[in-house]
Amino acid sequence: MILFETMQLGEGQIKRLAYHKARIKQSSKQFAYPFNDKLWDDTITSIEKQYPTQMKRIKLTLDESGKMDYQIFPLTTKNHFTAKLQCVSQHVPKAYVINKTSQREHLRHNHETDLILLYNEEGKILEFDIGNIVIKEDDQWYTPFYNDDFLRGTMRQYLLEQEKVKVKDYDIASFKYKVQHDLIEVMLINSLREVADVEIYL
């Protein structure tokens, strides 16, 4: 199993870098993976120097021996997605839910839509398979309370600290009703897309 971060590189800098480092470092402690700060810093510097002007998607990985590696991909400009609802089992190990790891069986789907929007067995709306959810209601942005039940994204953390979003839970019944009656707007947030519109298929 590997830990990884997916990051946006633009104009020679990785955005929200401190958030990414803090998250993978915390995960490395939880799984007892060695984490070398100098190796991280040197790897990031090398990546940023390679692409001083281009927009790229960076996937940086950390394995159980402490080895870091990375892959670089084009960053597409897709900013509208479709999603369907999918219940996540309570039997998924919490460590795989709250950390970004290669153990992602609970996020698999048949891609009838671009994304899946997960909810738990109690009906709480949680997250998308590739990022957190923001719901716009009455000109305010909301994202679910964190209760060790989803991955805390770096963009979510940034927006909370900037006080651009508030925390509020939505249950699946009221969420469906509000989607059907156009009472809310639904958005995906992550460090790559930042903010993207999502159309929910019910």
JSON list of C-alpha atoms in Angstrom, two decimals:
[
{"chain": "A", "resi": 1, "resn": "MET", "atom": "CA", "xyz": [0.00, 0.00, 0.00]},
{"chain": "A", "resi": 2, "resn": "ILE", "atom": "CA", "xyz": [1.19, 3.50, -0.79]},
{"chain": "A", "resi": 3, "resn": "LEU", "atom": "CA", "xyz": [0.24, 6.94, 0.46]},
{"chain": "A", "resi": 4, "resn": "PHE", "atom": "CA", "xyz": [-0.09, 9.68, -2.11]},
{"chain": "A", "resi": 5, "resn": "GLU", "atom": "CA", "xyz": [-0.90, 13.30, -2.76]},
{"chain": "A", "resi": 6, "resn": "THR", "atom": "CA", "xyz": [-2.39, 14.68, -5.97]},
{"chain": "A", "resi": 7, "resn": "MET", "atom": "CA", "xyz": [-1.31, 18.28, -6.47]},
{"chain": "A", "resi": 8, "resn": "GLN", "atom": "CA", "xyz": [-1.68, 21.15, -8.90]},
{"chain": "A", "resi": 9, "resn": "LEU", "atom": "CA", "xyz": [1.49, 22.65, -10.35]},
{"chain": "A", "resi": 10, "resn": "GLY", "atom": "CA", "xyz": [1.22, 26.05, -11.98]},
{"chain": "A", "resi": 11, "resn": "GLU", "atom": "CA", "xyz": [3.73, 28.81, -12.72]},
{"chain": "A", "resi": 12, "resn": "GLY", "atom": "CA", "xyz": [6.51, 26.79, -11.13]},
{"chain": "A", "resi": 13, "resn": "GLN", "atom": "CA", "xyz": [4.76, 26.32, -7.79]},
{"chain": "A", "resi": 14, "resn": "ILE", "atom": "CA", "xyz": [2.61, 23.62, -6.24]},
{"chain": "A", "resi": 15, "resn": "LYS", "atom": "CA", "xyz": [-0.54, 25.14, -4.80]},
{"chain": "A", "resi": 16, "resn": "ARG", "atom": "CA", "xyz": [-1.45, 24.53, -1.15]},
{"chain": "A", "resi": 17, "resn": "LEU", "atom": "CA", "xyz": [1.84, 22.69, -0.70]},
{"chain": "A", "resi": 18, "resn": "ALA", "atom": "CA", "xyz": [1.92, 23.04, 3.09]},
{"chain": "A", "resi": 19, "resn": "TYR", "atom": "CA", "xyz": [-1.51, 21.39, 3.35]},
{"chain": "A", "resi": 20, "resn": "HIS", "atom": "CA", "xyz": [-0.39, 18.46, 1.20]},
{"chain": "A", "resi": 21, "resn": "LYS", "atom": "CA", "xyz": [2.78, 17.95, 3.20]},
{"chain": "A", "resi": 22, "resn": "ALA", "atom": "CA", "xyz": [0.94, 18.10, 6.52]},
{"chain": "A", "resi": 23, "resn": "ARG", "atom": "CA", "xyz": [-1.61, 15.54, 5.38]},
{"chain": "A", "resi": 24, "resn": "ILE", "atom": "CA", "xyz": [0.78, 12.94, 4.00]},
{"chain": "A", "resi": 25, "resn": "LYS", "atom": "CA", "xyz": [3.09, 13.41, 6.98]},
{"chain": "A", "resi": 26, "resn": "GLN", "atom": "CA", "xyz": [0.20, 12.77, 9.37]},
{"chain": "A", "resi": 27, "resn": "SER", "atom": "CA", "xyz": [-0.78, 9.68, 7.39]},
{"chain": "A", "resi": 28, "resn": "SER", "atom": "CA", "xyz": [2.80, 8.41, 7.45]},
{"chain": "A", "resi": 29, "resn": "LYS", "atom": "CA", "xyz": [2.73, 8.58, 11.25]},
{"chain": "A", "resi": 30, "resn": "GLN", "atom": "CA", "xyz": [-0.53, 6.65, 11.39]},
{"chain": "A", "resi": 31, "resn": "PHE", "atom": "CA", "xyz": [0.83, 3.85, 9.20]},
{"chain": "A", "resi": 32, "resn": "ALA", "atom": "CA", "xyz": [4.37, 4.02, 10.62]},
{"chain": "A", "resi": 33, "resn": "TYR", "atom": "CA", "xyz": [5.90, 4.89, 7.24]},
{"chain": "A", "resi": 34, "resn": "PRO", "atom": "CA", "xyz": [9.21, 6.79, 7.44]},
{"chain": "A", "resi": 35, "resn": "PHE", "atom": "CA", "xyz": [8.90, 10.39, 6.29]},
{"chain": "A", "resi": 36, "resn": "ASN", "atom": "CA", "xyz": [12.01, 12.37, 5.38]},
{"chain": "A", "resi": 37, "resn": "ASP", "atom": "CA", "xyz": [11.39, 16.12, 5.31]},
{"chain": "A", "resi": 38, "resn": "LYS", "atom": "CA", "xyz": [14.51, 16.85, 3.28]},
{"chain": "A", "resi": 39, "resn": "LEU", "atom": "CA", "xyz": [13.60, 14.22, 0.70]},
{"chain": "A", "resi": 40, "resn": "TRP", "atom": "CA", "xyz": [10.13, 15.76, 0.39]},
{"chain": "A", "resi": 41, "resn": "ASP", "atom": "CA", "xyz": [11.53, 19.28, 0.00]},
{"chain": "A", "resi": 42, "resn": "ASP", "atom": "CA", "xyz": [14.15, 18.18, -2.53]},
{"chain": "A", "resi": 43, "resn": "THR", "atom": "CA", "xyz": [11.56, 16.25, -4.55]},
{"chain": "A", "resi": 44, "resn": "ILE", "atom": "CA", "xyz": [9.19, 19.23, -4.65]},
{"chain": "A", "resi": 45, "resn": "THR", "atom": "CA", "xyz": [12.00, 21.58, -5.67]},
{"chain": "A", "resi": 46, "resn": "SER", "atom": "CA", "xyz": [13.00, 19.24, -8.49]},
{"chain": "A", "resi": 47, "resn": "ILE", "atom": "CA", "xyz": [9.42, 19.06, -9.78]},
{"chain": "A", "resi": 48, "resn": "GLU", "atom": "CA", "xyz": [8.90, 22.82, -9.67]},
{"chain": "A", "resi": 49, "resn": "LYS", "atom": "CA", "xyz": [12.16, 23.49, -11.53]},
{"chain": "A", "resi": 50, "resn": "GLN", "atom": "CA", "xyz": [11.20, 21.10, -14.34]},
{"chain": "A", "resi": 51, "resn": "TYR", "atom": "CA", "xyz": [8.00, 22.96, -15.18]},
{"chain": "A", "resi": 52, "resn": "PRO", "atom": "CA", "xyz": [8.39, 26.70, -14.50]},
{"chain": "A", "resi": 53, "resn": "THR", "atom": "CA", "xyz": [5.43, 27.75, -16.67]},
{"chain": "A", "resi": 54, "resn": "GLN", "atom": "CA", "xyz": [3.17, 24.77, -17.45]},
{"chain": "A", "resi": 55, "resn": "MET", "atom": "CA", "xyz": [0.08, 23.57, -15.58]},
{"chain": "A", "resi": 56, "resn": "LYS", "atom": "CA", "xyz": [0.50, 19.95, -14.47]},
{"chain": "A", "resi": 57, "resn": "ARG", "atom": "CA", "xyz": [-1.08, 17.31, -12.26]},
{"chain": "A", "resi": 58, "resn": "ILE", "atom": "CA", "xyz": [1.44, 15.81, -9.86]},
{"chain": "A", "resi": 59, "resn": "LYS", "atom": "CA", "xyz": [0.99, 12.48, -8.10]},
{"chain": "A", "resi": 60, "resn": "LEU", "atom": "CA", "xyz": [3.59, 12.06, -5.36]},
{"chain": "A", "resi": 61, "resn": "THR", "atom": "CA", "xyz": [3.76, 8.70, -3.60]},
{"chain": "A", "resi": 62, "resn": "LEU", "atom": "CA", "xyz": [5.28, 7.41, -0.36]},
{"chain": "A", "resi": 63, "resn": "ASP", "atom": "CA", "xyz": [5.77, 3.69, 0.29]},
{"chain": "A", "resi": 64, "resn": "GLU", "atom": "CA", "xyz": [6.32, 1.75, 3.50]},
{"chain": "A", "resi": 65, "resn": "SER", "atom": "CA", "xyz": [10.10, 2.02, 3.19]},
{"chain": "A", "resi": 66, "resn": "GLY", "atom": "CA", "xyz": [9.96, 5.82, 3.00]},
{"chain": "A", "resi": 67, "resn": "LYS", "atom": "CA", "xyz": [10.71, 5.93, -0.73]},
{"chain": "A", "resi": 68, "resn": "MET", "atom": "CA", "xyz": [9.12, 8.83, -2.57]},
{"chain": "A", "resi": 69, "resn": "ASP", "atom": "CA", "xyz": [8.28, 8.83, -6.25]},
{"chain": "A", "resi": 70, "resn": "TYR", "atom": "CA", "xyz": [6.18, 10.98, -8.51]},
{"chain": "A", "resi": 71, "resn": "GLN", "atom": "CA", "xyz": [4.34, 11.06, -11.82]},
{"chain": "A", "resi": 72, "resn": "ILE", "atom": "CA", "xyz": [3.49, 14.11, -13.89]},
{"chain": "A", "resi": 73, "resn": "PHE", "atom": "CA", "xyz": [0.39, 14.39, -16.07]},
{"chain": "A", "resi": 74, "resn": "PRO", "atom": "CA", "xyz": [-1.33, 17.10, -18.12]},
{"chain": "A", "resi": 75, "resn": "LEU", "atom": "CA", "xyz": [-3.92, 19.06, -16.15]},
{"chain": "A", "resi": 76, "resn": "THR", "atom": "CA", "xyz": [-7.23, 19.10, -18.00]},
{"chain": "A", "resi": 77, "resn": "THR", "atom": "CA", "xyz": [-9.64, 22.01, -17.77]},
{"chain": "A", "resi": 78, "resn": "LYS", "atom": "CA", "xyz": [-12.83, 20.03, -17.12]},
{"chain": "A", "resi": 79, "resn": "ASN", "atom": "CA", "xyz": [-15.03, 22.08, -14.77]},
{"chain": "A", "resi": 80, "resn": "HIS", "atom": "CA", "xyz": [-18.42, 20.34, -14.97]},
{"chain": "A", "resi": 81, "resn": "PHE", "atom": "CA", "xyz": [-19.10, 16.82, -13.72]},
{"chain": "A", "resi": 82, "resn": "THR", "atom": "CA", "xyz": [-21.99, 14.42, -13.26]},
{"chain": "A", "resi": 83, "resn": "ALA", "atom": "CA", "xyz": [-22.45, 12.29, -10.14]},
{"chain": "A", "resi": 84, "resn": "LYS", "atom": "CA", "xyz": [-24.73, 9.65, -8.67]},
{"chain": "A", "resi": 85, "resn": "LEU", "atom": "CA", "xyz": [-25.26, 8.72, -5.04]},
{"chain": "A", "resi": 86, "resn": "GLN", "atom": "CA", "xyz": [-23.62, 5.63, -3.58]},
{"chain": "A", "resi": 87, "resn": "CYS", "atom": "CA", "xyz": [-23.75, 4.26, -0.04]},
{"chain": "A", "resi": 88, "resn": "VAL", "atom": "CA", "xyz": [-20.42, 3.43, 1.58]},
{"chain": "A", "resi": 89, "resn": "SER", "atom": "CA", "xyz": [-20.28, 0.40, 3.86]},
{"chain": "A", "resi": 90, "resn": "GLN", "atom": "CA", "xyz": [-19.60, 0.91, 7.55]},
{"chain": "A", "resi": 91, "resn": "HIS", "atom": "CA", "xyz": [-17.19, -2.03, 7.32]},
{"chain": "A", "resi": 92, "resn": "VAL", "atom": "CA", "xyz": [-14.58, -0.11, 5.31]},
{"chain": "A", "resi": 93, "resn": "PRO", "atom": "CA", "xyz": [-11.56, 0.34, 7.62]},
{"chain": "A", "resi": 94, "resn": "LYS", "atom": "CA", "xyz": [-11.52, 3.92, 8.88]},
{"chain": "A", "resi": 95, "resn": "ALA", "atom": "CA", "xyz": [-7.81, 4.28, 8.11]},
{"chain": "A", "resi": 96, "resn": "TYR", "atom": "CA", "xyz": [-8.57, 3.88, 4.39]},
{"chain": "A", "resi": 97, "resn": "VAL", "atom": "CA", "xyz": [-11.41, 6.39, 4.54]},
{"chain": "A", "resi": 98, "resn": "ILE", "atom": "CA", "xyz": [-9.59, 9.23, 6.29]},
{"chain": "A", "resi": 99, "resn": "ASN", "atom": "CA", "xyz": [-6.19, 8.83, 4.59]},
{"chain": "A", "resi": 100, "resn": "LYS", "atom": "CA", "xyz": [-5.25, 9.06, 0.93]},
{"chain": "A", "resi": 101, "resn": "THR", "atom": "CA", "xyz": [-3.98, 5.58, 0.15]},
{"chain": "A", "resi": 102, "resn": "SER", "atom": "CA", "xyz": [-3.93, 3.12, -2.74]},
{"chain": "A", "resi": 103, "resn": "GLN", "atom": "CA", "xyz": [-6.59, 1.09, -0.89]},
{"chain": "A", "resi": 104, "resn": "ARG", "atom": "CA", "xyz": [-9.57, 2.64, -2.64]},
{"chain": "A", "resi": 105, "resn": "GLU", "atom": "CA", "xyz": [-12.01, -0.22, -3.13]},
{"chain": "A", "resi": 106, "resn": "HIS", "atom": "CA", "xyz": [-14.78, 1.74, -1.41]},
{"chain": "A", "resi": 107, "resn": "LEU", "atom": "CA", "xyz": [-14.51, 4.41, -4.13]},
{"chain": "A", "resi": 108, "resn": "ARG", "atom": "CA", "xyz": [-14.96, 2.11, -7.12]},
{"chain": "A", "resi": 109, "resn": "HIS", "atom": "CA", "xyz": [-17.95, 2.58, -9.42]},
{"chain": "A", "resi": 110, "resn": "ASN", "atom": "CA", "xyz": [-19.09, 1.75, -12.94]},
{"chain": "A", "resi": 111, "resn": "HIS", "atom": "CA", "xyz": [-18.61, 5.29, -14.29]},
{"chain": "A", "resi": 112, "resn": "GLU", "atom": "CA", "xyz": [-22.16, 5.74, -15.51]},
{"chain": "A", "resi": 113, "resn": "THR", "atom": "CA", "xyz": [-21.44, 9.22, -14.18]},
{"chain": "A", "resi": 114, "resn": "ASP", "atom": "CA", "xyz": [-18.13, 11.02, -13.81]},
{"chain": "A", "resi": 115, "resn": "LEU", "atom": "CA", "xyz": [-18.24, 10.79, -10.03]},
{"chain": "A", "resi": 116, "resn": "ILE", "atom": "CA", "xyz": [-19.97, 9.15, -7.13]},
{"chain": "A", "resi": 117, "resn": "LEU", "atom": "CA", "xyz": [-21.25, 11.08, -4.13]},
{"chain": "A", "resi": 118, "resn": "LEU", "atom": "CA", "xyz": [-20.88, 8.95, -1.03]},
{"chain": "A", "resi": 119, "resn": "TYR", "atom": "CA", "xyz": [-23.26, 8.83, 1.91]},
{"chain": "A", "resi": 120, "resn": "ASN", "atom": "CA", "xyz": [-23.12, 6.58, 4.96]},
{"chain": "A", "resi": 121, "resn": "GLU", "atom": "CA", "xyz": [-25.62, 4.07, 6.27]},
{"chain": "A", "resi": 122, "resn": "GLU", "atom": "CA", "xyz": [-27.13, 6.73, 8.54]},
{"chain": "A", "resi": 123, "resn": "GLY", "atom": "CA", "xyz": [-27.82, 8.87, 5.47]},
{"chain": "A", "resi": 124, "resn": "LYS", "atom": "CA", "xyz": [-25.17, 11.56, 5.97]},
{"chain": "A", "resi": 125, "resn": "ILE", "atom": "CA", "xyz": [-23.78, 13.07, 2.76]},
{"chain": "A", "resi": 126, "resn": "LEU", "atom": "CA", "xyz": [-19.98, 12.64, 2.91]},
{"chain": "A", "resi": 127, "resn": "GLU", "atom": "CA", "xyz": [-17.77, 13.32, -0.13]},
{"chain": "A", "resi": 128, "resn": "PHE", "atom": "CA", "xyz": [-17.15, 12.65, -3.80]},
{"chain": "A", "resi": 129, "resn": "ASP", "atom": "CA", "xyz": [-14.72, 9.92, -4.84]},
{"chain": "A", "resi": 130, "resn": "ILE", "atom": "CA", "xyz": [-12.20, 12.54, -6.01]},
{"chain": "A", "resi": 131, "resn": "GLY", "atom": "CA", "xyz": [-12.84, 15.40, -3.61]},
{"chain": "A", "resi": 132, "resn": "ASN", "atom": "CA", "xyz": [-15.01, 17.04, -1.02]},
{"chain": "A", "resi": 133, "resn": "ILE", "atom": "CA", "xyz": [-18.47, 18.46, -1.52]},
{"chain": "A", "resi": 134, "resn": "VAL", "atom": "CA", "xyz": [-19.62, 22.04, -1.16]},
{"chain": "A", "resi": 135, "resn": "ILE", "atom": "CA", "xyz": [-23.32, 22.87, -1.22]},
{"chain": "A", "resi": 136, "resn": "LYS", "atom": "CA", "xyz": [-24.46, 26.39, -1.98]},
{"chain": "A", "resi": 137, "resn": "GLU", "atom": "CA", "xyz": [-27.70, 27.26, -0.23]},
{"chain": "A", "resi": 138, "resn": "ASP", "atom": "CA", "xyz": [-29.08, 30.76, 0.32]},
{"chain": "A", "resi": 139, "resn": "ASP", "atom": "CA", "xyz": [-25.81, 32.28, -0.97]},
{"chain": "A", "resi": 140, "resn": "GLN", "atom": "CA", "xyz": [-23.74, 30.43, 1.64]},
{"chain": "A", "resi": 141, "resn": "TRP", "atom": "CA", "xyz": [-21.30, 27.57, 0.99]},
{"chain": "A", "resi": 142, "resn": "TYR", "atom": "CA", "xyz": [-21.48, 24.52, 3.25]},
{"chain": "A", "resi": 143, "resn": "THR", "atom": "CA", "xyz": [-19.42, 21.36, 3.63]},
{"chain": "A", "resi": 144, "resn": "PRO", "atom": "CA", "xyz": [-20.14, 18.42, 5.97]},
{"chain": "A", "resi": 145, "resn": "PHE", "atom": "CA", "xyz": [-18.85, 18.21, 9.53]},
{"chain": "A", "resi": 146, "resn": "TYR", "atom": "CA", "xyz": [-15.82, 15.95, 9.80]},
{"chain": "A", "resi": 147, "resn": "ASN", "atom": "CA", "xyz": [-16.34, 13.01, 12.14]},
{"chain": "A", "resi": 148, "resn": "ASP", "atom": "CA", "xyz": [-13.58, 10.64, 11.00]},
{"chain": "A", "resi": 149, "resn": "ASP", "atom": "CA", "xyz": [-15.87, 9.66, 8.12]},
{"chain": "A", "resi": 150, "resn": "PHE", "atom": "CA", "xyz": [-14.25, 11.06, 4.97]},
{"chain": "A", "resi": 151, "resn": "LEU", "atom": "CA", "xyz": [-10.96, 12.38, 3.61]},
{"chain": "A", "resi": 152, "resn": "ARG", "atom": "CA", "xyz": [-10.25, 15.95, 4.62]},
{"chain": "A", "resi": 153, "resn": "GLY", "atom": "CA", "xyz": [-9.16, 17.56, 1.39]},
{"chain": "A", "resi": 154, "resn": "THR", "atom": "CA", "xyz": [-6.55, 20.27, 1.19]},
{"chain": "A", "resi": 155, "resn": "MET", "atom": "CA", "xyz": [-8.91, 22.62, -0.68]},
{"chain": "A", "resi": 156, "resn": "ARG", "atom": "CA", "xyz": [-11.56, 22.06, 2.00]},
{"chain": "A", "resi": 157, "resn": "GLN", "atom": "CA", "xyz": [-9.06, 22.92, 4.73]},
{"chain": "A", "resi": 158, "resn": "TYR", "atom": "CA", "xyz": [-7.97, 26.03, 2.86]},
{"chain": "A", "resi": 159, "resn": "LEU", "atom": "CA", "xyz": [-11.53, 27.29, 2.32]},
{"chain": "A", "resi": 160, "resn": "LEU", "atom": "CA", "xyz": [-12.46, 26.66, 5.95]},
{"chain": "A", "resi": 161, "resn": "GLU", "atom": "CA", "xyz": [-9.44, 28.59, 7.17]},
{"chain": "A", "resi": 162, "resn": "GLN", "atom": "CA", "xyz": [-10.32, 31.43, 4.79]},
{"chain": "A", "resi": 163, "resn": "GLU", "atom": "CA", "xyz": [-13.88, 31.34, 6.23]},
{"chain": "A", "resi": 164, "resn": "LYS", "atom": "CA", "xyz": [-15.31, 30.93, 2.74]},
{"chain": "A", "resi": 165, "resn": "VAL", "atom": "CA", "xyz": [-17.30, 27.84, 3.72]},
{"chain": "A", "resi": 166, "resn": "LYS", "atom": "CA", "xyz": [-19.18, 26.78, 6.83]},
{"chain": "A", "resi": 167, "resn": "VAL", "atom": "CA", "xyz": [-19.79, 23.28, 8.15]},
{"chain": "A", "resi": 168, "resn": "LYS", "atom": "CA", "xyz": [-23.25, 21.78, 8.01]},
{"chain": "A", "resi": 169, "resn": "ASP", "atom": "CA", "xyz": [-24.50, 18.23, 7.55]},
{"chain": "A", "resi": 170, "resn": "TYR", "atom": "CA", "xyz": [-27.07, 17.17, 4.95]},
{"chain": "A", "resi": 171, "resn": "ASP", "atom": "CA", "xyz": [-29.02, 13.93, 5.14]},
{"chain": "A", "resi": 172, "resn": "ILE", "atom": "CA", "xyz": [-29.79, 12.10, 1.95]},
{"chain": "A", "resi": 173, "resn": "ALA", "atom": "CA", "xyz": [-33.56, 12.70, 2.04]},
{"chain": "A", "resi": 174, "resn": "SER", "atom": "CA", "xyz": [-33.34, 16.48, 2.37]},
{"chain": "A", "resi": 175, "resn": "PHE", "atom": "CA", "xyz": [-30.42, 16.58, -0.07]},
{"chain": "A", "resi": 176, "resn": "LYS", "atom": "CA", "xyz": [-32.44, 14.78, -2.76]},
{"chain": "A", "resi": 177, "resn": "TYR", "atom": "CA", "xyz": [-35.44, 17.03, -2.17]},
{"chain": "A", "resi": 178, "resn": "LYS", "atom": "CA", "xyz": [-33.35, 20.18, -2.46]},
{"chain": "A", "resi": 179, "resn": "VAL", "atom": "CA", "xyz": [-31.63, 18.94, -5.62]},
{"chain": "A", "resi": 180, "resn": "GLN", "atom": "CA", "xyz": [-34.96, 18.02, -7.23]},
{"chain": "A", "resi": 181, "resn": "HIS", "atom": "CA", "xyz": [-36.43, 21.43, -6.43]},
{"chain": "A", "resi": 182, "resn": "ASP", "atom": "CA", "xyz": [-33.32, 23.43, -7.40]},
{"chain": "A", "resi": 183, "resn": "LEU", "atom": "CA", "xyz": [-32.90, 24.76, -3.87]},
{"chain": "A", "resi": 184, "resn": "ILE", "atom": "CA", "xyz": [-29.17, 24.08, -3.75]},
{"chain": "A", "resi": 185, "resn": "GLU", "atom": "CA", "xyz": [-26.15, 24.04, -6.03]},
{"chain": "A", "resi": 186, "resn": "VAL", "atom": "CA", "xyz": [-23.61, 21.24, -5.68]},
{"chain": "A", "resi": 187, "resn": "MET", "atom": "CA", "xyz": [-19.89, 21.62, -6.25]},
{"chain": "A", "resi": 188, "resn": "LEU", "atom": "CA", "xyz": [-16.78, 19.46, -6.15]},
{"chain": "A", "resi": 189, "resn": "ILE", "atom": "CA", "xyz": [-13.73, 20.92, -4.46]},
{"chain": "A", "resi": 190, "resn": "ASN", "atom": "CA", "xyz": [-10.23, 19.51, -4.62]},
{"chain": "A", "resi": 191, "resn": "SER", "atom": "CA", "xyz": [-6.72, 20.81, -5.05]},
{"chain": "A", "resi": 192, "resn": "LEU", "atom": "CA", "xyz": [-6.66, 20.07, -8.78]},
{"chain": "A", "resi": 193, "resn": "ARG", "atom": "CA", "xyz": [-10.01, 21.49, -9.90]},
{"chain": "A", "resi": 194, "resn": "GLU", "atom": "CA", "xyz": [-10.37, 23.89, -6.99]},
{"chain": "A", "resi": 195, "resn": "VAL", "atom": "CA", "xyz": [-14.13, 24.37, -7.57]},
{"chain": "A", "resi": 196, "resn": "ALA", "atom": "CA", "xyz": [-16.24, 22.60, -10.21]},
{"chain": "A", "resi": 197, "resn": "ASP", "atom": "CA", "xyz": [-19.98, 22.34, -10.81]},
{"chain": "A", "resi": 198, "resn": "VAL", "atom": "CA", "xyz": [-21.63, 18.94, -10.35]},
{"chain": "A", "resi": 199, "resn": "GLU", "atom": "CA", "xyz": [-24.95, 17.74, -11.76]},
{"chain": "A", "resi": 200, "resn": "ILE", "atom": "CA", "xyz": [-26.49, 15.10, -9.49]},
{"chain": "A", "resi": 201, "resn": "TYR", "atom": "CA", "xyz": [-28.29, 12.20, -11.18]},
{"chain": "A", "resi": 202, "resn": "LEU", "atom": "CA", "xyz": [-30.99, 10.87, -8.86]}
]
